[in-house]
XYZ file of C-alpha atoms in Angstrom:
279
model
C 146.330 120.134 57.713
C 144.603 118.766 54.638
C 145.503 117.978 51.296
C 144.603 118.893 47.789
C 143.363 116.307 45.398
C 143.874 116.871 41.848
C 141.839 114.744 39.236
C 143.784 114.963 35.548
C 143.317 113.163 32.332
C 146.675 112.969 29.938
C 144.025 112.773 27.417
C 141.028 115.173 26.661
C 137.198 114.089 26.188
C 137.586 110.428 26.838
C 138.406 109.405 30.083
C 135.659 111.560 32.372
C 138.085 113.392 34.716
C 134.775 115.934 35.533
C 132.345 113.475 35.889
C 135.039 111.438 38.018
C 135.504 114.264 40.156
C 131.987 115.096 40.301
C 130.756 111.452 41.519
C 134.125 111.109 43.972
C 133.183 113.983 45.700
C 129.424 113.741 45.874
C 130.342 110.362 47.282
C 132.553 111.344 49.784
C 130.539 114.225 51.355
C 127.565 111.412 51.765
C 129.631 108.853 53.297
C 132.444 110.724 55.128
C 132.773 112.601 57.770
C 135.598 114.787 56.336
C 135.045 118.389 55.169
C 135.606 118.443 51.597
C 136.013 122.062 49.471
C 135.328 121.431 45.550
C 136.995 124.204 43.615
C 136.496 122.631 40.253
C 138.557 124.961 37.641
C 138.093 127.976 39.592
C 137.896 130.084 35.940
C 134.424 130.302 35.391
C 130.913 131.024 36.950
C 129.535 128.108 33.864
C 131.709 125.493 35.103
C 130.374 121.704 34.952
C 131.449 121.386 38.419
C 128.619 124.314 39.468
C 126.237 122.819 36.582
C 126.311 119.564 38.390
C 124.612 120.824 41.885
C 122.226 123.926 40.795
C 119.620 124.627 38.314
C 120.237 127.665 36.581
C 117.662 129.326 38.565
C 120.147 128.536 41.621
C 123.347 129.675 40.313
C 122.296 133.425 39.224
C 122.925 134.550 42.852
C 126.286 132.557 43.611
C 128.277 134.995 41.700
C 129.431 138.574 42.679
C 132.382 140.340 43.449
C 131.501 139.379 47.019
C 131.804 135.639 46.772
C 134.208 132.845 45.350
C 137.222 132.753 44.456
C 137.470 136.514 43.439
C 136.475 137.853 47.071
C 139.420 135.204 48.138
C 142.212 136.579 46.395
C 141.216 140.353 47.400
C 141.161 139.322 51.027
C 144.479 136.877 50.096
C 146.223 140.208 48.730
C 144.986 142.592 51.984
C 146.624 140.105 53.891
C 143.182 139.540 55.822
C 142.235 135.642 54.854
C 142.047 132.912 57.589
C 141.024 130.040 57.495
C 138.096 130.166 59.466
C 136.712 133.114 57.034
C 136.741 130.258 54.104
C 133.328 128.517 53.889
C 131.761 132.152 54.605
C 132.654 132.581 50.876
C 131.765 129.037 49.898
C 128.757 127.661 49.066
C 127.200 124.204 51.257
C 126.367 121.454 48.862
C 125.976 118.730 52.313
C 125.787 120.486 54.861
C 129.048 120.627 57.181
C 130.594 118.124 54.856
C 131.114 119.366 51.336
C 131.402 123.119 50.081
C 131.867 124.566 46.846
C 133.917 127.433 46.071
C 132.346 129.669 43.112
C 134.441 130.433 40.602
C 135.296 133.983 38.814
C 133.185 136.293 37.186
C 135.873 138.109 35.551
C 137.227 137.252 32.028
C 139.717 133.884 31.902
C 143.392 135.593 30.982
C 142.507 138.344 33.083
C 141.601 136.104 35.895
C 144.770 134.012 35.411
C 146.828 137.119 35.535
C 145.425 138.440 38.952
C 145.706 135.057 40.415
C 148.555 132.514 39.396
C 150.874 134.287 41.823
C 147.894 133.625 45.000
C 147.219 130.312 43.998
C 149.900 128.268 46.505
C 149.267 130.641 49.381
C 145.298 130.207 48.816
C 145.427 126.600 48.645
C 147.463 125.815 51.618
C 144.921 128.555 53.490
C 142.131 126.187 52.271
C 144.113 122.961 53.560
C 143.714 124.431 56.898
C 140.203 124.800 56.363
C 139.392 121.456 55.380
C 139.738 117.742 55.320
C 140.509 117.332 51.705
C 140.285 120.191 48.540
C 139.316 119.189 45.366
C 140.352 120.017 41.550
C 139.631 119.465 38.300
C 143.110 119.890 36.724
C 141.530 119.228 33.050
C 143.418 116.905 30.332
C 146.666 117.245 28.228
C 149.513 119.503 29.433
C 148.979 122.461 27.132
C 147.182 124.729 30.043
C 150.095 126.679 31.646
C 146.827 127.318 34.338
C 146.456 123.516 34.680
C 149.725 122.902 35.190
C 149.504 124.845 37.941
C 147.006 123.323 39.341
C 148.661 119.906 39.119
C 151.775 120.746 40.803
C 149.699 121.637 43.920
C 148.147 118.377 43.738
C 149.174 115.943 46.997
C 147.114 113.522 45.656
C 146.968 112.634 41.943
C 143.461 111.164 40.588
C 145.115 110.122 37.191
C 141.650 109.307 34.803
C 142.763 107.110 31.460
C 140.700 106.262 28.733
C 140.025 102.212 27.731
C 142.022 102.953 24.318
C 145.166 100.896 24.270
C 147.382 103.393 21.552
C 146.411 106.706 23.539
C 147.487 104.334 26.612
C 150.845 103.501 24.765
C 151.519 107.146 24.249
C 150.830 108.337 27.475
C 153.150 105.376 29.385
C 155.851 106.538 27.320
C 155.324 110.140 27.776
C 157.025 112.653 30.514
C 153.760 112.551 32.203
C 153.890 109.117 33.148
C 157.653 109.489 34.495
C 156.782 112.546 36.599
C 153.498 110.617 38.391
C 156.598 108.499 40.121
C 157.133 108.514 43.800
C 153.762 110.788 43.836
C 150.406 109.772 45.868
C 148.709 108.574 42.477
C 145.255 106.595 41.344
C 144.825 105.085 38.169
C 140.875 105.702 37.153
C 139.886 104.238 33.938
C 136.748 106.438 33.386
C 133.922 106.130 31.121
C 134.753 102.662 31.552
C 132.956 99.733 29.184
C 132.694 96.692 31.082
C 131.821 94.519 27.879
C 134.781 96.003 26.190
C 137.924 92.898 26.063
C 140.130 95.339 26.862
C 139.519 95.145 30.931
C 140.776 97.015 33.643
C 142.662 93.486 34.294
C 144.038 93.098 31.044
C 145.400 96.807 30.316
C 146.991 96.070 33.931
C 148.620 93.594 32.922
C 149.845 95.141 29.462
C 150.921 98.312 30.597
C 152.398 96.784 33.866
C 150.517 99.271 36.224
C 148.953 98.664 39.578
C 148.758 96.697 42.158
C 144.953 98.725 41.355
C 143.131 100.720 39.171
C 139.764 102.202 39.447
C 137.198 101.256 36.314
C 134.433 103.897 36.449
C 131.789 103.172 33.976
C 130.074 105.215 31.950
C 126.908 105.606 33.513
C 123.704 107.730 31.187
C 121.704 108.463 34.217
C 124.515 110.295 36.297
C 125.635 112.221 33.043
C 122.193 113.436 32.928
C 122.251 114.543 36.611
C 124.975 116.291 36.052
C 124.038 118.445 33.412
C 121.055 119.262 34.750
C 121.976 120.474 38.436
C 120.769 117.019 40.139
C 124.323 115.161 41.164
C 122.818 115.185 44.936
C 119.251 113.926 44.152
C 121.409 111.310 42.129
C 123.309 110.154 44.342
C 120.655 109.981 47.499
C 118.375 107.719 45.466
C 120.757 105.539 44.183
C 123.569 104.930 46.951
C 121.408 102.045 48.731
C 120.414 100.181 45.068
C 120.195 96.231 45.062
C 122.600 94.878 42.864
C 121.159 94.238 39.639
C 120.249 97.538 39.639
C 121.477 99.714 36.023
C 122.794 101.996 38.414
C 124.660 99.320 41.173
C 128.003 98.641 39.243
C 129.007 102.669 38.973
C 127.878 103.082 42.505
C 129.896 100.935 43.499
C 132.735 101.768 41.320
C 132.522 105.362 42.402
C 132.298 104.222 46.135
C 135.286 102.365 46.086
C 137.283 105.223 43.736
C 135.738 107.560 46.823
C 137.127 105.139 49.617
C 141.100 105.523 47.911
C 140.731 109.478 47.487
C 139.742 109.701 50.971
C 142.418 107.551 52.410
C 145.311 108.418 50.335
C 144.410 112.695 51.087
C 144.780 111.038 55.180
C 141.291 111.848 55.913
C 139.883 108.715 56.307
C 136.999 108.991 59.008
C 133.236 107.333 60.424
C 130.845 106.938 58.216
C 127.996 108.844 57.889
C 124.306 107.569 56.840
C 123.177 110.429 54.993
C 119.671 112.032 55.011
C 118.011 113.618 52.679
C 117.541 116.889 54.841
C 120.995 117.538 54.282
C 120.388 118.573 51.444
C 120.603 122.652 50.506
């Protein structure tokens, strides 16, 4: 049985939860021998998490009534989905190591309507189909949808911004209390290094740890993902020297990676990677 990974931010537009999730996973699939499913929001076929791994071009034929996460829930309903009848619906981003799920065509509230009573049952179908699921359970806790999505998380990816107040308010809030006695990781993302307020110091302030994950904010990988190249990306960077512009969130992301895999319990070999895996 797998586990679901859900990456949240308390705050929204600061802290990169979709980038976070983006690089994480990318990572993983290269480096791990787990099958990983990336959902992403499941709402819409113009999500970032699609955007990130196809060209426009690429994505016109991922969505139809016959696919994603709309063919799910019929089959879900019928009573006729297994497990094994999953990544038939999914999409191969590394082959035999990371799949994406397209999300719906239809419109959001009527998607939401048709499927917050399947999401539980489809999720623990997909934890039988893989390793480790992954979410993007956007920021804030105004989303009745999102909080949905966080309750099914077994794994918390918690992604904080380097501002101290919006720090102060969110250790104080019902939020924080809740993340006690969960699996949780602390990811400052978009993370300045030159900043004085370090990962070390806010640590230390806010009394959190024993670790947090700094991800920096990294030009060249927000690029990739906005332009369907997060794979290219990552296969020409995940050897760099250090010194490298690039080395420091590589590394960052690898080690923010290594905790997701081994708190979801799916810790495995390495792999090398090749470039032939990819699509």
């Amino acid at each position: 049985m797998g586990a679901t990974v859900v990456f949240w931010s308390p705050v929204s537009g600061q802290a990169g939860t979709t980038t976070n999730l983006l690089a994480a996973a990318t990572c993983m699939g290269l480096e791990y021998s787990a099958r990983l499913l990336l959902l992403g929001h499941l709402l819409s076929s113009y999500a970032a998490v699609e955007r990130a791994y196809y060209r426009p071009a690429g994505r016109e034929d991922m969505h139809t009534p016959d696919t994603g996460i709309d063919a799910l829930l019929r089959l879900l309903k019928n009573r006729k989905l297994e497990p094994v009848m999953l990544r038939d619906y999914a999409h191969p981003l590394l082959r035999d190591r990371l799949d994406i799920l397209p999300g719906s065509i239809k419109q959001e509230d009527i998607f939401i309507e048709t499927a917050k009573e399947w999401l539980t049952p489809l999720l623990a179908v997909a934890r039988r189909a893989y390793d480790v699921v992954l979410l993007d359970g956007g920021s804030g806790s105004g989303s009745a949808w999102d909080e949905m999505l966080r309750q099914q998380a077994d794994v918390w990816v918690v992604c904080l911004p380097q501002n101290r107040l919006l720090l102060e308010r969110f250790f104080q809030s019902a939020e924080a209390a809740m993340l006690q006695g969960r699996r949780t990781l602390l990811v400052f993302g978009q993370y300045d290094p030159y900043s004085t307020l370090t990962s070390k110091n806010l640590m230390r302030q806010f009394r959190i740890g024993p670790t947090v994950y700094p991800v920096a904010h990294n030009t060249g990988w927000m690029d990739a993902a906005q332009h369907g190249e997060a794979n290219p990306f990552w296969f020409r960077n995940r050897k760099i020297a250090n010194g490298h512009e690039n080395h420091l969130f590589v590394q960052q992301v690898r080690r923010l990676a290594q905790a997701v895999i081994e708190s979801a319990g799916a810790r495995q070999h390495l792999f090398g990677g090749k470039e032939g895996d990819t699509p």
